[in-house]
PDB file of C-alpha atoms in Angstrom:
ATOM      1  CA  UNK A 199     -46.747 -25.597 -30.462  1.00 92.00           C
ATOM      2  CA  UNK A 200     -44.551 -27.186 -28.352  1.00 95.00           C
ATOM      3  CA  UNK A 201     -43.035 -23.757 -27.586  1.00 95.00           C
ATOM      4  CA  UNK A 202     -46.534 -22.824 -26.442  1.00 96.00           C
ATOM      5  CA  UNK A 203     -47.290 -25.579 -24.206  1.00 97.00           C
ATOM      6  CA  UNK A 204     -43.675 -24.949 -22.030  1.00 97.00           C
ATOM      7  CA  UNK A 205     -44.678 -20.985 -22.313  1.00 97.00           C
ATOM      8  CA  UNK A 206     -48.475 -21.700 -20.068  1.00 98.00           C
ATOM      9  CA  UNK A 207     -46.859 -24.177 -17.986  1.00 98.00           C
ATOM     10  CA  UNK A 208     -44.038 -22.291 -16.603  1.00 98.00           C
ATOM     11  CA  UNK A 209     -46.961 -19.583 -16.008  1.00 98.00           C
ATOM     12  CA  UNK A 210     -49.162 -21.694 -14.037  1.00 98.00           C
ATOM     13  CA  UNK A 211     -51.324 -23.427 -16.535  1.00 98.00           C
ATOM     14  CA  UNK A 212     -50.920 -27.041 -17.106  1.00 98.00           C
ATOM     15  CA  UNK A 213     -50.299 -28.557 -20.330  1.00 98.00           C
ATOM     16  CA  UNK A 214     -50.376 -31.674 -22.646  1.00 98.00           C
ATOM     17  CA  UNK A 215     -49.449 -32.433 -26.041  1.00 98.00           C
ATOM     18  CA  UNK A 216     -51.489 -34.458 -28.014  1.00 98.00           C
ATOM     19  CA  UNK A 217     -49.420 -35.237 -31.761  1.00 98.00           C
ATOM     20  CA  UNK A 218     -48.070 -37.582 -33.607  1.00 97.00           C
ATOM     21  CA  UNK A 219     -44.405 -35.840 -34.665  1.00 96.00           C
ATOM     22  CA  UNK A 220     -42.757 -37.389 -31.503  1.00 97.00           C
ATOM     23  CA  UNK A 221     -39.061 -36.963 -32.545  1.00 96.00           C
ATOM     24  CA  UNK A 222     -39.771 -32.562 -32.847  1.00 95.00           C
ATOM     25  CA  UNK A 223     -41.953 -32.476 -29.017  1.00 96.00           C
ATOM     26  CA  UNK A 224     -39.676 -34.738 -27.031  1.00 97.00           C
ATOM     27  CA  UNK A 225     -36.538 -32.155 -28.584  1.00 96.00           C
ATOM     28  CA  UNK A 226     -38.564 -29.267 -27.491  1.00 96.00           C
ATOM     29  CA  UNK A 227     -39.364 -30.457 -24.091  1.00 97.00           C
ATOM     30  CA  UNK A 228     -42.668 -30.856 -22.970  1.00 98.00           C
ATOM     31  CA  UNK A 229     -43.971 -31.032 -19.866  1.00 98.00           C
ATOM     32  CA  UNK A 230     -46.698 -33.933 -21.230  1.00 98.00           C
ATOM     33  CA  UNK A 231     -47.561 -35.638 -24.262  1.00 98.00           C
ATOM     34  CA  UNK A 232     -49.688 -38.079 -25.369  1.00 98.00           C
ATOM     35  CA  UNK A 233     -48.280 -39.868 -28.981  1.00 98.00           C
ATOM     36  CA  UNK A 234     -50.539 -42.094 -31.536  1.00 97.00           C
ATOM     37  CA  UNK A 235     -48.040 -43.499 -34.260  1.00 97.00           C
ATOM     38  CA  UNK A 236     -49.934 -42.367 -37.165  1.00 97.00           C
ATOM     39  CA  UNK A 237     -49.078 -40.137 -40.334  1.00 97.00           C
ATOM     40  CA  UNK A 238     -49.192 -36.341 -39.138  1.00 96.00           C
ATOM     41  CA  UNK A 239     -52.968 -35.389 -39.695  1.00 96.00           C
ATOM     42  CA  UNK A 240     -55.402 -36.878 -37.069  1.00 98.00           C
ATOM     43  CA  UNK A 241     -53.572 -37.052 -33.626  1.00 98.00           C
ATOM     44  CA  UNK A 242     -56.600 -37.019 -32.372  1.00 98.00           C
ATOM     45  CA  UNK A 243     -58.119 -40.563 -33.561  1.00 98.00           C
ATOM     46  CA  UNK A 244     -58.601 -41.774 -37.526  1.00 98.00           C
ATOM     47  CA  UNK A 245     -61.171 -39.729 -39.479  1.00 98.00           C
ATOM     48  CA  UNK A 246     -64.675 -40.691 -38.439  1.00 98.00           C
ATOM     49  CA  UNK A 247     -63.710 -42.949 -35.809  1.00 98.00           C
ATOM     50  CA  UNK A 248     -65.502 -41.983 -33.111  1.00 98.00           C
ATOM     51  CA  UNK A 249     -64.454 -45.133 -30.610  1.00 98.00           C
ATOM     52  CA  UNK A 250     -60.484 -44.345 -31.042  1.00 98.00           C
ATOM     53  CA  UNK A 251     -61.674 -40.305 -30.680  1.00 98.00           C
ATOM     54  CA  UNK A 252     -63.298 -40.567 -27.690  1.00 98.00           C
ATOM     55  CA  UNK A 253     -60.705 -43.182 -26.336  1.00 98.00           C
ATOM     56  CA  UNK A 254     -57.951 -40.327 -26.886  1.00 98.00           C
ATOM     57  CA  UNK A 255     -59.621 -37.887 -25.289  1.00 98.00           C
ATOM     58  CA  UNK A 256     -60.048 -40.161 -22.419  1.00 98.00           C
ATOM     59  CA  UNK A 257     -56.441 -41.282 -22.435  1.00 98.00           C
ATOM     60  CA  UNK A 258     -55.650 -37.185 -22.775  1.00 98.00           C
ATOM     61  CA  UNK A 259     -57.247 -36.835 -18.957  1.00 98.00           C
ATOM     62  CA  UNK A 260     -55.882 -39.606 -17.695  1.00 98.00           C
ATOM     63  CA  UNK A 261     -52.066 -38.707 -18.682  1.00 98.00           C
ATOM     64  CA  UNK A 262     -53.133 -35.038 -17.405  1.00 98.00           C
ATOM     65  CA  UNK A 263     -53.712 -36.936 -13.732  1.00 98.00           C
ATOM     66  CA  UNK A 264     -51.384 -39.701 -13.749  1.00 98.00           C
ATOM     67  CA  UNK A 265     -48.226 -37.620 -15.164  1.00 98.00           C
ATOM     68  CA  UNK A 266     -45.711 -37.116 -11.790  1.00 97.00           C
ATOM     69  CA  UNK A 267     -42.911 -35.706 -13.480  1.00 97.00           C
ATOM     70  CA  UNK A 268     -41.958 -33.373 -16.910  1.00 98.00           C
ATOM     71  CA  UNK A 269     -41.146 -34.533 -20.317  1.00 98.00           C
ATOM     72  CA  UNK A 270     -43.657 -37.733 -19.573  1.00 98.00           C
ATOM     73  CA  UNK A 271     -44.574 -39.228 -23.071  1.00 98.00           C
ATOM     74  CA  UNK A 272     -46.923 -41.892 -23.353  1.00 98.00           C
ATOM     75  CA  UNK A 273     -48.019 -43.695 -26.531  1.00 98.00           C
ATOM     76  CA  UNK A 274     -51.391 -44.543 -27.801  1.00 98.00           C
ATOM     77  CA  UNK A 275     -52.502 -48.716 -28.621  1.00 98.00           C
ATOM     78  CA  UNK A 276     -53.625 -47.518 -32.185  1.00 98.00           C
ATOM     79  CA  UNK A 277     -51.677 -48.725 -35.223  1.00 96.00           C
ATOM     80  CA  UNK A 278     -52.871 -46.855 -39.046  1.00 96.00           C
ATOM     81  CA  UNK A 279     -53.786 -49.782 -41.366  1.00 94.00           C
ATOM     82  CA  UNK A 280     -50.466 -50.327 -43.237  1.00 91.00           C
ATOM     83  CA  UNK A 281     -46.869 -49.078 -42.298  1.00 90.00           C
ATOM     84  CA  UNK A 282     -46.379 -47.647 -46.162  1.00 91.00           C
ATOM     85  CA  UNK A 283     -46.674 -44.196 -45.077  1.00 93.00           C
ATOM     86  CA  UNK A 284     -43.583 -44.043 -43.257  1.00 93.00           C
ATOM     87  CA  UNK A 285     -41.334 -44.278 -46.387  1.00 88.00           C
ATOM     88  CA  UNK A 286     -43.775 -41.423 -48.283  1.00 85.00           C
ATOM     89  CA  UNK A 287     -43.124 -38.395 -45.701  1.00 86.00           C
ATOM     90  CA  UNK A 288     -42.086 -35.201 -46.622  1.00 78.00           C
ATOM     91  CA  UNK A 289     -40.883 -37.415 -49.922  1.00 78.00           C
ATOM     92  CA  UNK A 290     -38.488 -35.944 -52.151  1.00 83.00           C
ATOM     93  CA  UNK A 291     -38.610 -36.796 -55.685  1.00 82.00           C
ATOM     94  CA  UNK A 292     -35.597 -37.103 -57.370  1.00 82.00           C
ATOM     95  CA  UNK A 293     -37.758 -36.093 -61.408  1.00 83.00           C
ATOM     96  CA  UNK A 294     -38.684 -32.906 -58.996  1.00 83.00           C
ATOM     97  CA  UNK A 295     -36.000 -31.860 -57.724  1.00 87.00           C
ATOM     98  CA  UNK A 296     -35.866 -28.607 -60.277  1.00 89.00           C
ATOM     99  CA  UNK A 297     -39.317 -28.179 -59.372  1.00 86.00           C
ATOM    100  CA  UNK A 298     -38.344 -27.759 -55.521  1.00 86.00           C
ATOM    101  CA  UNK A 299     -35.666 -25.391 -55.626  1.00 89.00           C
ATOM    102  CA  UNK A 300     -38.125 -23.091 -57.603  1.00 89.00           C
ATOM    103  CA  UNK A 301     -40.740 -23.421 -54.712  1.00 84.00           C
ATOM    104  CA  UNK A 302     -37.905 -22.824 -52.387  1.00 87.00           C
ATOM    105  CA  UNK A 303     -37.525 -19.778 -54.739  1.00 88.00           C
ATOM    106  CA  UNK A 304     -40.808 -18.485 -54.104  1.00 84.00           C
ATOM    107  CA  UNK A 305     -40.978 -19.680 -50.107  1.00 80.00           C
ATOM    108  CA  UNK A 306     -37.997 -16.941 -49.606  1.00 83.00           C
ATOM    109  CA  UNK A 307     -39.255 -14.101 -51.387  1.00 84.00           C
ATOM    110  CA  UNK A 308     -42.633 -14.598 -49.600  1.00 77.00           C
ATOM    111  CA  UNK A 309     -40.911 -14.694 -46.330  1.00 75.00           C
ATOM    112  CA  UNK A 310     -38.423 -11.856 -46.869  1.00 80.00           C
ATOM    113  CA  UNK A 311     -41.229 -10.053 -48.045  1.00 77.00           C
ATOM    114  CA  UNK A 312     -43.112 -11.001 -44.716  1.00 72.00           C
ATOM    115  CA  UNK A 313     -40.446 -10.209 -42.757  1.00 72.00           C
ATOM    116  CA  UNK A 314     -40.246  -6.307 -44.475  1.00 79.00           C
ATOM    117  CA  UNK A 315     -43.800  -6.160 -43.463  1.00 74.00           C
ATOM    118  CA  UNK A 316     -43.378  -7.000 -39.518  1.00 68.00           C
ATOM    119  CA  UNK A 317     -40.290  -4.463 -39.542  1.00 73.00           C
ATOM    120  CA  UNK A 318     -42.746  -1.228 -41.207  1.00 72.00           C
ATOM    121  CA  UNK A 319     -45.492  -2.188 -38.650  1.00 67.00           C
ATOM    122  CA  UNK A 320     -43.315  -2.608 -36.162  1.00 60.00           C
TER     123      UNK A 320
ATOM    124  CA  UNK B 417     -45.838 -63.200 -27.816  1.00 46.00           C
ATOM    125  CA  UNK B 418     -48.537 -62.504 -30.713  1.00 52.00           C
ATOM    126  CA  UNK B 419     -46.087 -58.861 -31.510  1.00 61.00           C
ATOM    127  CA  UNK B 420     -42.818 -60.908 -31.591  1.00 59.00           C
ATOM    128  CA  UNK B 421     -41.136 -61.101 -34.940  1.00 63.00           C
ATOM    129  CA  UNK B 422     -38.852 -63.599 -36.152  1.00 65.00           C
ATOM    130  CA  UNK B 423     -36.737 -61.072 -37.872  1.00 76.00           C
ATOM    131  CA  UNK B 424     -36.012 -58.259 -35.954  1.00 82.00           C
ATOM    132  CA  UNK B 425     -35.216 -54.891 -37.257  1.00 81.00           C
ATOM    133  CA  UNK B 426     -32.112 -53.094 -39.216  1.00 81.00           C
ATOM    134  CA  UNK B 427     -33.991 -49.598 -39.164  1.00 80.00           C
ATOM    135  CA  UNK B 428     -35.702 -47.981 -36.649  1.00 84.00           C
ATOM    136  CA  UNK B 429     -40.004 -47.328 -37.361  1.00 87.00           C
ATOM    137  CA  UNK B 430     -40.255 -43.745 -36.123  1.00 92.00           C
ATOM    138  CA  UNK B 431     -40.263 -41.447 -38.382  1.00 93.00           C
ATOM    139  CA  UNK B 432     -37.513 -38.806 -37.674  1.00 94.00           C
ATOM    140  CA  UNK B 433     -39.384 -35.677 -38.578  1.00 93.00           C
ATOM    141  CA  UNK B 434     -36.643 -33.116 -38.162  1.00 93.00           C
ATOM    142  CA  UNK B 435     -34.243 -35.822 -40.601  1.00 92.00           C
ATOM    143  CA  UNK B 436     -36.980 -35.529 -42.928  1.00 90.00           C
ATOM    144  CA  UNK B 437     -37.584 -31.515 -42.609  1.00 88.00           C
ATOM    145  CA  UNK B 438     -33.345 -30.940 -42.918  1.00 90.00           C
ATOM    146  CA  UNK B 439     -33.559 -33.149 -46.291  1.00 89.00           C
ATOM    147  CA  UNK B 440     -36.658 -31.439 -47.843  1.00 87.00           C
ATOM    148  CA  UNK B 441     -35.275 -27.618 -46.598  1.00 87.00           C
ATOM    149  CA  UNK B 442     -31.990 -28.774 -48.240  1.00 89.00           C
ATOM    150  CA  UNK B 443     -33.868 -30.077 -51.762  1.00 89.00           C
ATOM    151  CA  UNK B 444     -35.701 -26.230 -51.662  1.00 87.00           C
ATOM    152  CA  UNK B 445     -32.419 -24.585 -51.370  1.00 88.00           C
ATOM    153  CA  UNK B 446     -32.242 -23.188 -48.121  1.00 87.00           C
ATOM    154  CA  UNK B 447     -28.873 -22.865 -47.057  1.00 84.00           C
ATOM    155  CA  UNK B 448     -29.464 -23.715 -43.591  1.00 85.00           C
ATOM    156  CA  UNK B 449     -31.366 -26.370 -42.006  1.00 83.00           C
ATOM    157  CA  UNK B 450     -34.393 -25.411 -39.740  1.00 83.00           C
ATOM    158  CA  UNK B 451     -33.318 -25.425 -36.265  1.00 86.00           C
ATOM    159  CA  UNK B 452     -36.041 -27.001 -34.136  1.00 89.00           C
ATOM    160  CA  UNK B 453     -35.995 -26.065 -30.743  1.00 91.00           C
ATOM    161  CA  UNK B 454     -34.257 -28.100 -28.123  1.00 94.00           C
ATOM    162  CA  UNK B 455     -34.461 -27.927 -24.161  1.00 94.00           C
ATOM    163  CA  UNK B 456     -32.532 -30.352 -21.883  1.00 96.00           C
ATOM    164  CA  UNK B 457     -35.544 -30.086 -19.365  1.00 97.00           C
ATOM    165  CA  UNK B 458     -39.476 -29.109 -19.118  1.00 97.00           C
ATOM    166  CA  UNK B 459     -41.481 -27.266 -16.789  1.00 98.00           C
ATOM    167  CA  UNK B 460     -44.433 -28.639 -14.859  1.00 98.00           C
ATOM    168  CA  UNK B 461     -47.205 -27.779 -12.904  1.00 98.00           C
ATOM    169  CA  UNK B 462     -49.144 -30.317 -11.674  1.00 97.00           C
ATOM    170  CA  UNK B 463     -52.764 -30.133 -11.833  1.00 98.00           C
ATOM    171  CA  UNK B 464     -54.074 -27.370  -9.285  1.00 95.00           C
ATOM    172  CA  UNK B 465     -57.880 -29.018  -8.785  1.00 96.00           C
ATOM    173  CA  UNK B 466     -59.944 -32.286 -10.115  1.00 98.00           C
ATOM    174  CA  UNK B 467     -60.420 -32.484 -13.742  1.00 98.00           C
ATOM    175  CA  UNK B 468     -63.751 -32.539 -12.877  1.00 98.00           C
ATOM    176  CA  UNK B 469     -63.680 -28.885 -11.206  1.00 98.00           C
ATOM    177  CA  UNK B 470     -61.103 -27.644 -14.091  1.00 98.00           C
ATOM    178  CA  UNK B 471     -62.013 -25.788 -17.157  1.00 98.00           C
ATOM    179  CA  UNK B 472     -59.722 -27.222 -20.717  1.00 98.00           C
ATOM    180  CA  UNK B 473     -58.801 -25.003 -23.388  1.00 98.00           C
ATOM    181  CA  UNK B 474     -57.812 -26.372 -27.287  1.00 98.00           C
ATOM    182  CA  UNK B 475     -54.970 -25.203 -29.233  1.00 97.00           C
ATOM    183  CA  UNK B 476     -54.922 -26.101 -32.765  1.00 96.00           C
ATOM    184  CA  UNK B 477     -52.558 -25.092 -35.671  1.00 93.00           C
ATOM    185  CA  UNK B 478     -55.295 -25.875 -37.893  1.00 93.00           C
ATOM    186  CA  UNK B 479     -57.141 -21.976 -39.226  1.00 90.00           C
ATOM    187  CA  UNK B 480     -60.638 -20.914 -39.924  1.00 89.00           C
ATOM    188  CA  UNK B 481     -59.637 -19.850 -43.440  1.00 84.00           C
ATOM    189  CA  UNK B 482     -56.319 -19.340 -45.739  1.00 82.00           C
ATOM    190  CA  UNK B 483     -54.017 -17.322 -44.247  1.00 75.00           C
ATOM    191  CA  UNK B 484     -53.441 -13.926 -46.582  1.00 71.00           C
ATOM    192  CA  UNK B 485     -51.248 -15.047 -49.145  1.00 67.00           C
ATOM    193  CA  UNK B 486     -52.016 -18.348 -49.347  1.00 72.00           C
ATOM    194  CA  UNK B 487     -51.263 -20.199 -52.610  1.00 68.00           C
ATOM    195  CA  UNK B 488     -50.037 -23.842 -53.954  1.00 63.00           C
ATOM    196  CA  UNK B 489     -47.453 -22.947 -55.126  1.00 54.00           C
ATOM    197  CA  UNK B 490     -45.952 -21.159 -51.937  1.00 51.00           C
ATOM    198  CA  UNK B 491     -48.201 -23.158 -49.113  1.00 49.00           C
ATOM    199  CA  UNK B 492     -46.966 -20.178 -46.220  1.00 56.00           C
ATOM    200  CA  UNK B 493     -48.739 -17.311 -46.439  1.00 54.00           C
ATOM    201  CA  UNK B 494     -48.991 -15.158 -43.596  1.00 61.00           C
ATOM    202  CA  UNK B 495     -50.772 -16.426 -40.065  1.00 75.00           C
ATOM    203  CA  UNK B 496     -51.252 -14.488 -37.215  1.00 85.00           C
ATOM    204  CA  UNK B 497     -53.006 -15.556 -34.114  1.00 91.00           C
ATOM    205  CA  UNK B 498     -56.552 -16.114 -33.568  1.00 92.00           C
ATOM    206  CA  UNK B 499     -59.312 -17.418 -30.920  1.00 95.00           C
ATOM    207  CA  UNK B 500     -62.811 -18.518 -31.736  1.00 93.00           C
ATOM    208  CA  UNK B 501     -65.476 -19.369 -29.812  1.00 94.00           C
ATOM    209  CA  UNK B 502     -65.461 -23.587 -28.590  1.00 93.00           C
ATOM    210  CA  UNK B 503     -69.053 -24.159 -29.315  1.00 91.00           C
ATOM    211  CA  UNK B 504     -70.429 -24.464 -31.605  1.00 92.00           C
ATOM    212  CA  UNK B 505     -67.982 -27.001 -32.902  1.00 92.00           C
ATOM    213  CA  UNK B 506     -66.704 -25.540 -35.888  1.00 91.00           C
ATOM    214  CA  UNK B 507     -67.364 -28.128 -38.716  1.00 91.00           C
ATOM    215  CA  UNK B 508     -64.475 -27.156 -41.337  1.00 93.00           C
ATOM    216  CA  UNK B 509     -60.728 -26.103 -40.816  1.00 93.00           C
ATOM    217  CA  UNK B 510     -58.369 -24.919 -43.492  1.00 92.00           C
ATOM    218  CA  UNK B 511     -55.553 -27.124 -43.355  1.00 91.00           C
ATOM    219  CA  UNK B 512     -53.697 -26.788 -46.513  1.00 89.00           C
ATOM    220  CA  UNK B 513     -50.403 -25.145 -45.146  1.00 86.00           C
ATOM    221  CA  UNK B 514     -49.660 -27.631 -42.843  1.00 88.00           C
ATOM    222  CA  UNK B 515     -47.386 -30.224 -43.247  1.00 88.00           C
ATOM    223  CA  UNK B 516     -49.876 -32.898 -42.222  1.00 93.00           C
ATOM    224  CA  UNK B 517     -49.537 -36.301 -44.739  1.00 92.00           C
ATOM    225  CA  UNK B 518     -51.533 -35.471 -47.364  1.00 91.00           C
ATOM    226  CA  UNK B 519     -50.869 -38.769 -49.302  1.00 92.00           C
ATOM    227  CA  UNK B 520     -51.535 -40.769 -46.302  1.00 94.00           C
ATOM    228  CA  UNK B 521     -54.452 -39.129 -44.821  1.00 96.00           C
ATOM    229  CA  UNK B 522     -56.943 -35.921 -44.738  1.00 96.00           C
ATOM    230  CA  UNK B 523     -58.424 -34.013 -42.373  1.00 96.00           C
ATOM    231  CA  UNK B 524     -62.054 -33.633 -43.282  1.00 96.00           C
ATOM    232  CA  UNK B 525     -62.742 -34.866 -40.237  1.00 97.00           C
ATOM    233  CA  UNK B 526     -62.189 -31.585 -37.966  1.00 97.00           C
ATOM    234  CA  UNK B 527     -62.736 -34.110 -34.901  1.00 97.00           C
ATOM    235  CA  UNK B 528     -59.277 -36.423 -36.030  1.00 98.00           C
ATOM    236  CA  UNK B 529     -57.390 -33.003 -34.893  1.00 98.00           C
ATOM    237  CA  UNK B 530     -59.145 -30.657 -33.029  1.00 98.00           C
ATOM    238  CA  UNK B 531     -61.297 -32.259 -29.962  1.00 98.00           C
ATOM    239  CA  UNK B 532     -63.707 -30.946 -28.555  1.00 97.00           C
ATOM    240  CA  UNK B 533     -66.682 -32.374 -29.255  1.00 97.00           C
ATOM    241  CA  UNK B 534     -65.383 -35.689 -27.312  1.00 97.00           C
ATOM    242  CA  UNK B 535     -64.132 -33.241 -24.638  1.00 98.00           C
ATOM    243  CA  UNK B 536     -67.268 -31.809 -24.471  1.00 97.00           C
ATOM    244  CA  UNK B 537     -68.734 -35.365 -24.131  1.00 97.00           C
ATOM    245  CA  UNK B 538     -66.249 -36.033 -21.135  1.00 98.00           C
ATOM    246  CA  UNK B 539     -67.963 -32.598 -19.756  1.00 98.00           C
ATOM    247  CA  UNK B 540     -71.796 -33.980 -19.879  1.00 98.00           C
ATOM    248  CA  UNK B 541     -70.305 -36.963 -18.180  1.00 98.00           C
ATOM    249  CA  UNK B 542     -68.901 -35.197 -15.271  1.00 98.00           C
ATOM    250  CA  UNK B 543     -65.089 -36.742 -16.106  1.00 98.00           C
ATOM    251  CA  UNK B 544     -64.107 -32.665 -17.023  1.00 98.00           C
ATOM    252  CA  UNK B 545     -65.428 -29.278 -15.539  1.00 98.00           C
ATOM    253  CA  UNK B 546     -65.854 -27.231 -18.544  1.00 98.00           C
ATOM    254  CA  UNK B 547     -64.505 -26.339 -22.059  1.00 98.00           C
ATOM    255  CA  UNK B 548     -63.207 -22.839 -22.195  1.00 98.00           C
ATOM    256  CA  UNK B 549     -65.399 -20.430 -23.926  1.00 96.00           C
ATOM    257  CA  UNK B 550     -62.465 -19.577 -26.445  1.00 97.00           C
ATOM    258  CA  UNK B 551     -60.224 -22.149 -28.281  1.00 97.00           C
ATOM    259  CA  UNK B 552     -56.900 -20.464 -30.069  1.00 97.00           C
ATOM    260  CA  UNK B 553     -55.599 -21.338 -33.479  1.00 94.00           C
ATOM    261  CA  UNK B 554     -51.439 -20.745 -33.632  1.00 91.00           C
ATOM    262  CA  UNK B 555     -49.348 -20.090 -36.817  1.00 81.00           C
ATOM    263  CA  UNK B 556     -46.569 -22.784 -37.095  1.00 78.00           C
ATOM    264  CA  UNK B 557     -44.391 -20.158 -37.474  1.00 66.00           C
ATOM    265  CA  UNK B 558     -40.949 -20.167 -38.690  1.00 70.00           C
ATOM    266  CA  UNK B 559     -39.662 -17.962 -36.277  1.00 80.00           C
ATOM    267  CA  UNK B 560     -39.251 -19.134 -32.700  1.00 87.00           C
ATOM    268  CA  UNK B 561     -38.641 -16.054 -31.404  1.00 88.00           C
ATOM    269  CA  UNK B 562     -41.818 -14.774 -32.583  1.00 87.00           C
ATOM    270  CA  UNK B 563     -44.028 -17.989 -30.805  1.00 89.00           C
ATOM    271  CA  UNK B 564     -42.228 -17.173 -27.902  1.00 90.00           C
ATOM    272  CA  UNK B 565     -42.348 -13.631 -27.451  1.00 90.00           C
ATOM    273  CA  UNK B 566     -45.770 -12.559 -29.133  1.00 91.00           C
ATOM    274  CA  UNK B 567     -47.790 -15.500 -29.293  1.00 93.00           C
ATOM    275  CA  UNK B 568     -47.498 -17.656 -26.304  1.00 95.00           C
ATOM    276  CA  UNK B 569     -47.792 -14.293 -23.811  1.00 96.00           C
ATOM    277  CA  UNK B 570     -51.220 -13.675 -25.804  1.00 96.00           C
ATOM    278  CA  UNK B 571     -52.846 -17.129 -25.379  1.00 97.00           C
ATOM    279  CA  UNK B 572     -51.597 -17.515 -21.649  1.00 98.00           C
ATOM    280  CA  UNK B 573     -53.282 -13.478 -20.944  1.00 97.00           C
ATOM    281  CA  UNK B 574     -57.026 -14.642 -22.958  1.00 97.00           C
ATOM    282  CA  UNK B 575     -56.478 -18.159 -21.215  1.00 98.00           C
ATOM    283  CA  UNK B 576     -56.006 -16.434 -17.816  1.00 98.00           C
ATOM    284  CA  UNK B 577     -59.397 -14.130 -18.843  1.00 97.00           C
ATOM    285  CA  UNK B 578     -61.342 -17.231 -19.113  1.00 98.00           C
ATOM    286  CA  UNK B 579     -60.023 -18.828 -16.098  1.00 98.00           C
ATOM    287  CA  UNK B 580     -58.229 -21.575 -17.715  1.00 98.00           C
ATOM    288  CA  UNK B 581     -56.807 -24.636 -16.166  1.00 98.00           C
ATOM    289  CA  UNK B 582     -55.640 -26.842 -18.351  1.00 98.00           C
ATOM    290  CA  UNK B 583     -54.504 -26.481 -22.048  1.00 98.00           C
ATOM    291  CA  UNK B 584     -54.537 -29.630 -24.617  1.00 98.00           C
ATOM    292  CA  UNK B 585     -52.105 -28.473 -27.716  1.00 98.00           C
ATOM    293  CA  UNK B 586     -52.747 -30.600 -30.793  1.00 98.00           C
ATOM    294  CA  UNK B 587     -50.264 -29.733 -33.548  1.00 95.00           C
ATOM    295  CA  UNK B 588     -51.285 -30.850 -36.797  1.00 93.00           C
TER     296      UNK B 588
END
């Protein structure tokens, strides 16, 4: 996505990024982005929260006119209820492990697959 | 000092995504680590007119249905590229393949990702121009290469059709 946003600015178009991954756009290089420190799901504002919603969006225009220079991050007031989701992402179960490298298994026979199917219609 | 606290930190609170995505690749059995990209600098183009003359366009990674392919077991399936039209809101996005927390969180609300309804809002309030008539939906694709070459060229040439100004990209 990130890729996307430096793809329409360089052409003219001007961009933000609104997420919550903020180690994987700041990498990329962006030339805005606006960051709420929540699990990766609802960058735009909790789940039926229509306050914190509309106050992103707002904060979204405002970053859009007040950026002056690229790669300008600025982070959202919101906090998610409890900080126990950090230590639960992208968890890897040691009991699972087995059960992993057979999904890996299947993940690479689906993309090689996929990838035999770009190079015939290509 | 209300956010002060007596005793300080050992570990940092961000979450490193691309730690965690090297360490999950690694328990699959990929012999590699995904390479996210890396730039040392950004583009930028300021804004050309008001907001309130400028016409926004959404960019989701979220889909209107499960890719071809799609299954538990192997959550990839095959995405391509898509636009829909911004209004009316669409009330339901397939989400499944994405790597958004699904122990933490859901996304049954479509407005916690994808936002235009509250853009929309801004609109009727004379803070924005106008939404653009098509939003875009964008595979997270694996291949870099392919996002760079085939599918940001596409959006920027439909964005350009409907006279875009300014693009808001919400990964999930």
């Amino acid at each position: 996505m990130s890729l996307v946003a430096r793809h329409l600015e360089a052409s003219g178009i001007t961009t933000i990024v609104v997420g919550s991954a903020r180690d994987i756009v700041e990498e990329c290089a962006v030339p805005r982005f606006l960051f709420t420190d929540f699990p990766l799901g609802n960058p735009c504002g909790k789940p039926y929260d229509r306050d914190m919603q509309r106050q992103i969006a707002e904060m979204t225009l405002d970053v859009l006119e007040s950026a002056r220079f690229p790669q300008t991050t600025v982070q959202t007031p919101f906090a998610w209820d409890d900080e126990d989701w950090r230590e639960t992402v992208a968890r890897i179960d040691p009991e699972k492990l087995e059960e992993l490298r057979e999904m890996g298994e299947r993940r690479r026979a689906l993309q090689d697959e996929t990838r035999a199917a770009r190079v015939r219609t290509a | 000092m209300a956010d002060a606290t007596a005793s300080g930190v050992s570990h940092r609170r961000l979450v490193s995504y691309i730690d965690r995505t090297r360490e999950y690749y690694q328990a699959l059995g990929y012999e590699h680590p995904y390479r996210w990209a890396r730039h040392q600098s950004s583009p930028f183009q300021p804004l050309v007119k008001p907001l309130r003359e400028s016409t926004l366009a959404i960019v989701t990674t979220a889909s209107l249905a499960a890719p071809e392919g799609f299954s538990e077991d192997a959550p990839l399936g095959r995405k391509e590229l898509y636009s829909m039209p911004t209004r009316p809101v669409p009330e339901w996005f397939f989400t499944q393949d994405l790597s958004w927390h699904k122990e933490a969180t859901h996304t049954d609300d479509p407005a916690s990702f994808f936002p235009a309804r509250e853009f929309q809002s801004l609109v009727e309030q004379g803070r924005l121009g106008s939404l653009a008539q098509r939003s875009w939906g964008v595979p997270t694709d694996f291949s870099q290469r392919r996002t760079r070459e085939l599918d940001a060229p596409r959006i920027l040439e439909g964005m350009r059709e409907d006279e875009v100004d300014v693009a808001v990209l919400v990964p999930l």
